[in-house]
Short mmCIF file of C-alpha atoms and ligand atoms in Angstrom, two decimals:
data_model
loop_
_atom_site.label_atom_id
_atom_site.label_comp_id
_atom_site.label_asym_id
_atom_site.label_seq_id
_atom_site.Cartn_x
_atom_site.Cartn_y
_atom_site.Cartn_z
CA MET A 1 0.00 0.00 0.00
CA ASN A 2 1.27 3.48 -0.87
CA LYS A 3 0.94 6.09 1.85
CA VAL A 4 0.30 9.63 0.59
CA THR A 5 -0.05 12.84 2.61
CA LEU A 6 -3.38 14.49 1.79
CA LEU A 7 -3.90 18.26 2.12
CA LYS A 8 -7.55 19.08 1.43
CA GLY A 9 -7.12 22.82 0.83
CA ASP A 10 -9.40 25.82 1.26
CA GLY A 11 -12.36 26.99 -0.82
CA ILE A 12 -13.27 24.35 -3.41
CA GLY A 13 -10.38 22.15 -2.16
CA PRO A 14 -12.39 19.71 0.00
CA GLU A 15 -15.12 19.46 -2.69
CA ILE A 16 -12.72 18.39 -5.46
CA ILE A 17 -10.62 16.15 -3.19
CA ALA A 18 -13.84 14.24 -2.37
CA SER A 19 -14.11 13.38 -6.08
CA VAL A 20 -10.63 11.85 -6.11
CA GLN A 21 -11.40 9.87 -2.95
CA LYS A 22 -14.64 8.51 -4.45
CA ILE A 23 -12.92 7.42 -7.65
CA PHE A 24 -9.98 5.83 -5.80
CA LYS A 25 -12.41 3.99 -3.50
CA TYR A 26 -14.49 2.71 -6.41
CA LEU A 27 -11.39 1.40 -8.18
CA ASP A 28 -9.78 0.12 -4.99
CA VAL A 29 -6.58 2.03 -5.84
CA PRO A 30 -3.79 0.89 -3.48
CA VAL A 31 -3.21 4.31 -1.92
CA VAL A 32 -3.83 5.22 1.72
CA PHE A 33 -4.33 8.94 2.33
CA GLU A 34 -2.95 10.42 5.53
CA GLU A 35 -4.87 13.67 5.97
CA GLN A 36 -2.97 16.59 7.48
CA LEU A 37 -3.62 20.26 8.19
CA LEU A 38 -2.05 23.28 6.51
CA GLY A 39 -2.66 27.02 6.30
CA ARG A 40 -5.54 28.77 8.03
CA ASP A 41 -7.13 25.60 9.50
CA ALA A 42 -3.75 24.49 10.81
CA LEU A 43 -3.15 27.90 12.35
CA GLN A 44 -6.46 27.72 14.21
CA ALA A 45 -5.92 24.15 15.39
CA THR A 46 -2.19 24.19 16.18
CA GLY A 47 -1.00 27.79 16.11
CA GLN A 48 1.21 26.97 13.09
CA LEU A 49 0.65 27.49 9.37
CA LEU A 50 2.92 24.58 8.56
CA PRO A 51 2.51 22.23 11.55
CA ALA A 52 5.41 19.93 12.46
CA LYS A 53 3.07 16.92 12.18
CA THR A 54 2.26 17.80 8.56
CA MET A 55 5.93 18.34 7.72
CA ASP A 56 6.84 15.00 9.33
CA SER A 57 4.10 13.22 7.38
CA ILE A 58 5.45 14.64 4.09
CA ARG A 59 9.02 13.73 5.07
CA GLU A 60 7.93 10.17 5.77
CA ASN A 61 5.54 9.59 2.84
CA LYS A 62 7.49 11.65 0.27
CA VAL A 63 4.37 11.97 -1.89
CA VAL A 64 1.61 14.57 -1.41
CA LEU A 65 -1.78 15.18 -3.01
CA LYS A 66 -2.73 18.76 -2.30
CA ALA A 67 -5.71 20.99 -3.03
CA PRO A 68 -5.20 24.77 -3.28
CA TYR A 69 -4.86 26.96 -0.18
CA GLN A 70 -5.97 30.56 -0.09
CA THR A 71 -3.38 33.32 -0.25
CA GLU A 72 -4.79 36.74 0.52
CA VAL A 73 -4.01 39.53 -1.93
CA ALA A 74 -1.71 42.35 -0.74
CA THR A 75 -2.05 41.33 2.92
CA GLY A 76 -1.94 38.28 5.23
CA PHE A 77 0.60 35.50 5.62
CA ARG A 78 2.97 34.13 2.98
CA SER A 79 1.55 31.54 0.57
CA VAL A 80 1.76 28.06 2.09
CA ASN A 81 1.61 26.68 -1.47
CA VAL A 82 4.89 28.45 -2.25
CA SER A 83 6.42 27.57 1.15
CA LEU A 84 5.96 23.82 0.58
CA ARG A 85 7.67 24.02 -2.82
CA GLN A 86 10.64 25.80 -1.27
CA ILE A 87 10.91 23.71 1.93
CA PHE A 88 10.84 20.39 0.05
CA ASN A 89 12.92 21.73 -2.84
CA LEU A 90 10.28 20.83 -5.43
CA PHE A 91 12.28 22.56 -8.12
CA ALA A 92 10.32 21.44 -11.17
CA ASN A 93 6.69 22.37 -11.71
CA ILE A 94 5.33 20.29 -14.58
CA ARG A 95 2.18 21.69 -16.19
CA PRO A 96 0.85 19.70 -19.15
CA ILE A 97 -1.41 21.73 -21.43
CA LYS A 98 -3.26 19.29 -23.65
CA THR A 99 -6.40 19.16 -25.77
CA LEU A 100 -8.24 16.49 -23.79
CA VAL A 101 -11.19 16.00 -26.12
CA PRO A 102 -12.21 17.83 -29.30
CA GLY A 103 -14.89 20.48 -28.81
CA ILE A 104 -13.93 21.66 -25.32
CA SER A 105 -10.66 23.23 -26.39
CA HIS A 106 -10.41 26.41 -28.45
CA HIS A 107 -7.64 24.70 -30.42
CA GLU A 108 -7.17 21.12 -31.59
CA ASP A 109 -4.11 18.95 -30.94
CA ILE A 110 -2.40 21.13 -28.39
CA ASP A 111 0.20 19.14 -26.45
CA ILE A 112 2.54 21.46 -24.57
CA VAL A 113 4.43 20.88 -21.34
CA ILE A 114 5.26 24.00 -19.36
CA LEU A 115 8.20 23.45 -17.01
CA ARG A 116 8.26 26.21 -14.44
CA GLU A 117 11.19 26.83 -12.08
CA ASN A 118 9.56 26.49 -8.68
CA THR A 119 11.84 27.71 -5.90
CA GLU A 120 13.08 31.23 -6.59
CA ASP A 121 12.53 34.31 -8.82
CA LEU A 122 10.14 36.88 -7.29
CA TYR A 123 8.60 34.05 -5.25
CA ILE A 124 11.33 34.28 -2.61
CA GLY A 125 8.95 36.95 -1.23
CA LYS A 126 11.61 39.55 -0.39
CA GLU A 127 10.14 43.02 -0.63
CA ASN A 128 11.82 46.05 0.89
CA VAL A 129 9.83 49.10 1.80
CA ILE A 130 12.19 52.00 1.09
CA VAL A 131 9.66 54.74 1.91
CA GLU A 132 6.34 53.66 3.46
CA ASN A 133 3.50 54.00 0.92
CA GLU A 134 5.86 55.57 -1.62
CA GLU A 135 8.65 53.26 -2.68
CA VAL A 136 9.03 49.49 -2.56
CA GLU A 137 11.50 47.07 -4.11
CA ALA A 138 10.92 43.37 -4.79
CA ILE A 139 13.90 41.09 -5.20
CA LYS A 140 14.00 38.71 -8.15
CA ARG A 141 16.48 35.94 -7.39
CA ILE A 142 17.86 33.79 -10.19
CA THR A 143 20.70 31.38 -9.42
CA ARG A 144 22.80 29.19 -11.67
CA THR A 145 22.04 26.21 -9.41
CA ALA A 146 18.24 26.44 -9.62
CA SER A 147 18.28 27.42 -13.29
CA THR A 148 20.51 24.45 -14.12
CA LYS A 149 18.21 22.08 -12.22
CA ILE A 150 15.05 23.04 -14.11
CA ILE A 151 16.79 23.35 -17.47
CA GLU A 152 18.58 19.98 -17.13
CA TYR A 153 15.22 18.56 -16.05
CA ALA A 154 13.65 19.95 -19.24
CA PHE A 155 16.23 18.25 -21.48
CA ALA A 156 15.97 14.97 -19.56
CA TYR A 157 12.16 15.21 -19.78
CA ALA A 158 12.39 15.76 -23.55
CA LYS A 159 14.51 12.63 -23.91
CA THR A 160 12.35 10.37 -21.73
CA HIS A 161 9.07 11.65 -23.21
CA ASN A 162 10.26 11.68 -26.81
CA ARG A 163 9.76 15.39 -27.25
CA LYS A 164 11.65 17.27 -29.92
CA LYS A 165 11.79 20.94 -29.04
CA ILE A 166 12.36 23.17 -26.00
CA THR A 167 11.55 26.88 -25.92
CA CYS A 168 13.14 29.00 -23.19
CA VAL A 169 10.97 31.95 -22.11
CA HIS A 170 12.60 35.02 -20.50
CA LYS A 171 12.81 38.81 -20.43
CA ALA A 172 16.56 39.04 -20.84
CA ASN A 173 16.31 42.17 -22.99
CA ILE A 174 15.30 44.11 -19.87
CA LEU A 175 16.51 41.87 -17.02
CA LYS A 176 19.94 41.38 -18.54
CA GLU A 177 21.61 39.90 -15.45
CA SER A 178 18.87 37.74 -13.88
CA ASP A 179 16.96 36.44 -16.91
CA GLY A 180 20.24 36.81 -18.79
CA LEU A 181 21.72 34.15 -16.49
CA PHE A 182 18.71 31.85 -16.97
CA LEU A 183 19.06 32.16 -20.76
CA LYS A 184 22.83 31.66 -20.60
CA VAL A 185 22.39 28.41 -18.64
CA PHE A 186 19.77 27.30 -21.20
CA LYS A 187 22.12 27.92 -24.14
CA GLU A 188 25.06 26.21 -22.39
CA THR A 189 22.93 23.17 -21.52
CA ALA A 190 21.47 22.94 -25.04
CA LEU A 191 24.97 22.33 -26.44
CA LYS A 192 24.97 18.94 -24.69
CA TYR A 193 21.74 17.89 -26.45
CA PRO A 194 22.27 18.48 -30.18
CA ASN A 195 19.27 16.31 -31.11
CA ILE A 196 16.81 18.60 -29.41
CA ILE A 197 15.59 21.69 -31.26
CA VAL A 198 15.88 24.80 -29.10
CA ASN A 199 14.78 28.41 -29.32
CA ASP A 200 14.07 31.25 -26.94
CA LEU A 201 11.34 33.85 -26.78
CA ILE A 202 10.79 37.01 -24.79
CA VAL A 203 7.85 36.42 -22.46
CA ASP A 204 5.50 39.00 -24.00
CA ASN A 205 6.05 37.55 -27.45
CA ALA A 206 5.63 34.03 -26.02
CA ALA A 207 2.20 35.06 -24.65
CA MET A 208 1.09 36.32 -28.06
CA GLN A 209 2.50 33.26 -29.86
CA LEU A 210 0.69 30.95 -27.44
CA VAL A 211 -2.63 32.56 -28.36
CA MET A 212 -1.98 32.84 -32.10
CA ASN A 213 -0.11 29.64 -32.85
CA PRO A 214 0.12 27.32 -29.83
CA ASN A 215 0.94 24.23 -31.90
CA GLN A 216 4.49 25.52 -32.50
CA PHE A 217 5.31 24.70 -28.84
CA ASP A 218 6.42 21.39 -27.39
CA ILE A 219 8.25 21.92 -24.07
CA MET A 220 8.51 25.44 -22.63
CA VAL A 221 10.92 26.14 -19.77
CA MET A 222 10.91 29.39 -17.79
CA PRO A 223 11.47 31.14 -14.47
CA ASN A 224 8.80 30.94 -11.78
CA LEU A 225 6.58 33.99 -12.39
CA TYR A 226 6.36 33.63 -16.18
CA GLY A 227 5.48 29.96 -15.60
CA ASP A 228 2.61 30.95 -13.32
CA ILE A 229 1.16 33.44 -15.78
CA LEU A 230 1.71 31.54 -19.02
CA SER A 231 0.33 28.28 -17.66
CA ASP A 232 -2.95 29.99 -16.67
CA LEU A 233 -3.05 31.57 -20.13
CA ALA A 234 -2.30 28.24 -21.82
CA SER A 235 -4.93 26.41 -19.76
CA GLY A 236 -7.44 28.84 -21.25
CA LEU A 237 -6.57 27.47 -24.70
CA VAL A 238 -7.67 23.97 -23.78
CA GLY A 239 -10.82 24.55 -21.73
CA GLY A 240 -9.70 26.49 -18.67
CA LEU A 241 -8.25 26.05 -15.21
CA GLY A 242 -10.74 23.34 -14.30
CA LEU A 243 -8.86 20.97 -16.61
CA ALA A 244 -5.19 21.77 -15.87
CA PRO A 245 -3.21 19.39 -13.62
CA SER A 246 0.33 19.78 -12.30
CA ALA A 247 3.17 18.02 -10.52
CA ASN A 248 5.86 19.57 -8.33
CA ILE A 249 8.92 17.36 -8.42
CA GLY A 250 12.15 17.40 -6.44
CA THR A 251 14.90 14.83 -5.99
CA GLU A 252 13.28 13.32 -2.90
CA PHE A 253 9.69 14.58 -2.70
CA ALA A 254 6.77 15.01 -5.09
CA LEU A 255 3.59 17.04 -4.65
CA PHE A 256 0.61 16.89 -7.01
CA GLU A 257 -1.98 19.67 -7.28
CA ALA A 258 -4.27 21.41 -9.77
CA CYS A 259 -2.93 24.58 -11.45
CA HIS A 260 -5.93 26.55 -10.20
CA GLY A 261 -6.39 28.35 -6.89
CA CYS A 262 -9.11 27.75 -4.29
CA ALA A 263 -11.74 29.64 -6.36
CA PRO A 264 -13.42 31.54 -3.48
CA ASP A 265 -16.10 32.83 -5.89
CA ILE A 266 -17.60 29.34 -6.30
CA ALA A 267 -16.50 27.71 -3.02
CA GLY A 268 -19.25 25.95 -1.07
CA LYS A 269 -21.58 25.82 -4.07
CA GLY A 270 -20.56 22.29 -5.05
CA ILE A 271 -20.08 23.26 -8.69
CA ALA A 272 -16.28 23.12 -9.16
CA ASN A 273 -14.87 21.04 -11.96
CA PRO A 274 -12.88 18.21 -10.31
CA THR A 275 -11.01 17.27 -13.53
CA ALA A 276 -7.77 19.16 -12.79
CA ILE A 277 -7.28 17.54 -9.38
CA ILE A 278 -8.29 14.10 -10.72
CA LEU A 279 -5.71 14.40 -13.51
CA SER A 280 -3.15 15.61 -10.95
CA ALA A 281 -3.95 12.47 -8.93
CA CYS A 282 -3.30 10.46 -12.13
CA MET A 283 0.13 12.11 -12.41
CA MET A 284 0.66 10.97 -8.81
CA LEU A 285 -0.35 7.41 -9.72
CA ASP A 286 2.17 7.44 -12.60
CA HIS A 287 4.82 8.61 -10.13
CA LEU A 288 3.86 5.72 -7.80
CA ASP A 289 4.10 3.32 -10.75
CA LEU A 290 0.36 2.63 -10.66
CA LYS A 291 0.11 3.24 -14.39
CA GLN A 292 -2.80 0.91 -15.09
CA GLN A 293 -5.07 2.69 -12.60
CA SER A 294 -3.88 6.06 -13.88
CA GLU A 295 -4.70 5.15 -17.50
CA GLN A 296 -8.09 3.75 -16.51
CA ILE A 297 -9.07 6.94 -14.67
CA LYS A 298 -7.78 9.22 -17.45
CA LYS A 299 -9.74 7.25 -20.06
CA ALA A 300 -12.92 7.57 -17.98
CA VAL A 301 -12.35 11.34 -17.56
CA TYR A 302 -11.88 11.79 -21.34
CA THR A 303 -15.03 9.77 -22.02
CA ALA A 304 -16.99 11.80 -19.47
CA LEU A 305 -15.73 15.02 -21.07
CA SER A 306 -16.59 13.94 -24.60
CA THR A 307 -20.26 13.18 -24.01
CA GLU A 308 -23.18 15.41 -23.03
CA GLY A 309 -23.23 16.47 -19.38
CA LEU A 310 -20.40 18.75 -18.28
CA THR A 311 -19.68 21.03 -15.33
CA LEU A 312 -20.71 24.70 -15.36
CA ASP A 313 -17.27 26.07 -16.28
CA LEU A 314 -17.48 24.03 -19.51
CA GLY A 315 -20.98 25.23 -20.33
CA GLY A 316 -22.77 22.24 -18.80
CA LYS A 317 -25.21 21.84 -15.93
CA LEU A 318 -23.66 19.12 -13.77
CA ASP A 319 -22.35 19.84 -10.30
CA THR A 320 -19.16 18.35 -8.85
CA LYS A 321 -20.85 15.26 -7.41
CA GLN A 322 -22.88 14.56 -10.56
CA PHE A 323 -19.82 14.87 -12.80
CA THR A 324 -17.80 12.62 -10.48
CA LYS A 325 -20.61 10.05 -10.67
CA LYS A 326 -20.49 10.32 -14.46
CA ILE A 327 -16.73 9.62 -14.46
CA ILE A 328 -17.31 6.59 -12.23
CA THR A 329 -19.92 5.19 -14.64
CA CYS A 330 -17.25 5.51 -17.40
CA LEU A 331 -14.69 3.45 -15.46
P1 ATP B 401 -4.21 31.48 -7.30
O1 ATP B 401 -3.49 32.77 -7.49
O2 ATP B 401 -4.31 31.01 -5.88
O3 ATP B 401 -3.77 30.41 -8.27
P2 ATP B 401 -6.28 32.61 -8.90
O4 ATP B 401 -6.36 34.02 -8.50
O5 ATP B 401 -5.53 32.24 -10.15
O6 ATP B 401 -5.75 31.76 -7.67
P3 ATP B 401 -8.41 30.73 -9.04
O7 ATP B 401 -8.82 30.37 -7.66
O8 ATP B 401 -7.54 29.75 -9.75
O9 ATP B 401 -7.76 32.16 -9.02
O10 ATP B 401 -9.71 31.04 -9.88
C1 ATP B 401 -9.68 31.74 -11.13
C2 ATP B 401 -11.06 31.56 -11.79
O11 ATP B 401 -11.16 30.21 -12.26
C3 ATP B 401 -12.21 31.77 -10.83
O12 ATP B 401 -13.27 32.42 -11.50
C4 ATP B 401 -12.61 30.39 -10.44
O13 ATP B 401 -13.97 30.24 -10.08
C5 ATP B 401 -12.28 29.57 -11.68
N1 ATP B 401 -11.89 28.20 -11.32
C6 ATP B 401 -10.73 27.81 -10.74
N2 ATP B 401 -10.72 26.49 -10.54
C7 ATP B 401 -11.91 26.02 -10.99
C8 ATP B 401 -12.51 24.71 -11.04
N3 ATP B 401 -11.87 23.63 -10.59
N4 ATP B 401 -13.75 24.61 -11.57
C9 ATP B 401 -14.41 25.68 -12.03
N5 ATP B 401 -13.90 26.94 -12.02
C10 ATP B 401 -12.66 27.10 -11.49
#
């Protein structure tokens, strides 16, 4: 039996995690979830945002399924989502952007993997107030070590997944030192992999190209913030955030979560699309070498998405529970 730390999240988190649990139970998937607290609930119960018990559980199990936790805008505590990635050195954020079934996507045959550096950049959260209310600086940290890790990961990923091309996204025309270093590491690394086609694009151009001609992209590798923004944009090309899974991978630990946030606008209504977290759970099953169960669930999700009866975000009328039931009937 595989033990996995389960973090149920805020907002729509518990609603979409329930879908995964129902599907796993129906299929008798050999995974035991060890539920732990994080964020606001943890603070109330234990006085800590990141309780020692939760950290110990992750250290022991090494694999986490996590729903999104709320991060307040312009106030409040630091994002616990970001903290976990940094504490467990989950340096690679893998975000597949794929046309799941024809009709839902705005484009056909999209199959892009966005590889987002996950531990540094503006996400180190260092902001200096120079003059209160008047002048603030934010520090963007780019290191050779972290850049090399994600870029080497991109080339290794291309080899193991039979992908042909890697595009590096940056803003090195303006950020000549920081993004310049990221691009330099990319170009140096590319020399070791002559069979892989490489190019680089400035992030604003990459955003436009993604909208106009997404099929030109295969793997895209980029620093943290551009990865956040472009993966939300790219998810919009294939049906929206409700369909976009992700994996956060390090050398020792792995954490699987949907690309979306906790969607406070629809929380508690029972209408969230559970697809992104279910597909993230499938990425987790692949990681645990439970490929047969992963394939079976993915096939059922694609079938459910290709027939009448979808969730609200996809123009349908089904709520989370009804859509989960539909997936289970497709298993
Ligand atoms: P974060 O910065 O924490 O990633 P965000 O600001 O990007 O969060 P989300 O919580 O991801 O915001 O929500 C963005 C929009 O997408 C909201 O309108 C939300 O309702 C919608 N959304 C997100 N996830 C889902 C889902 N699973 N099903 C349906 N709609 C969703």
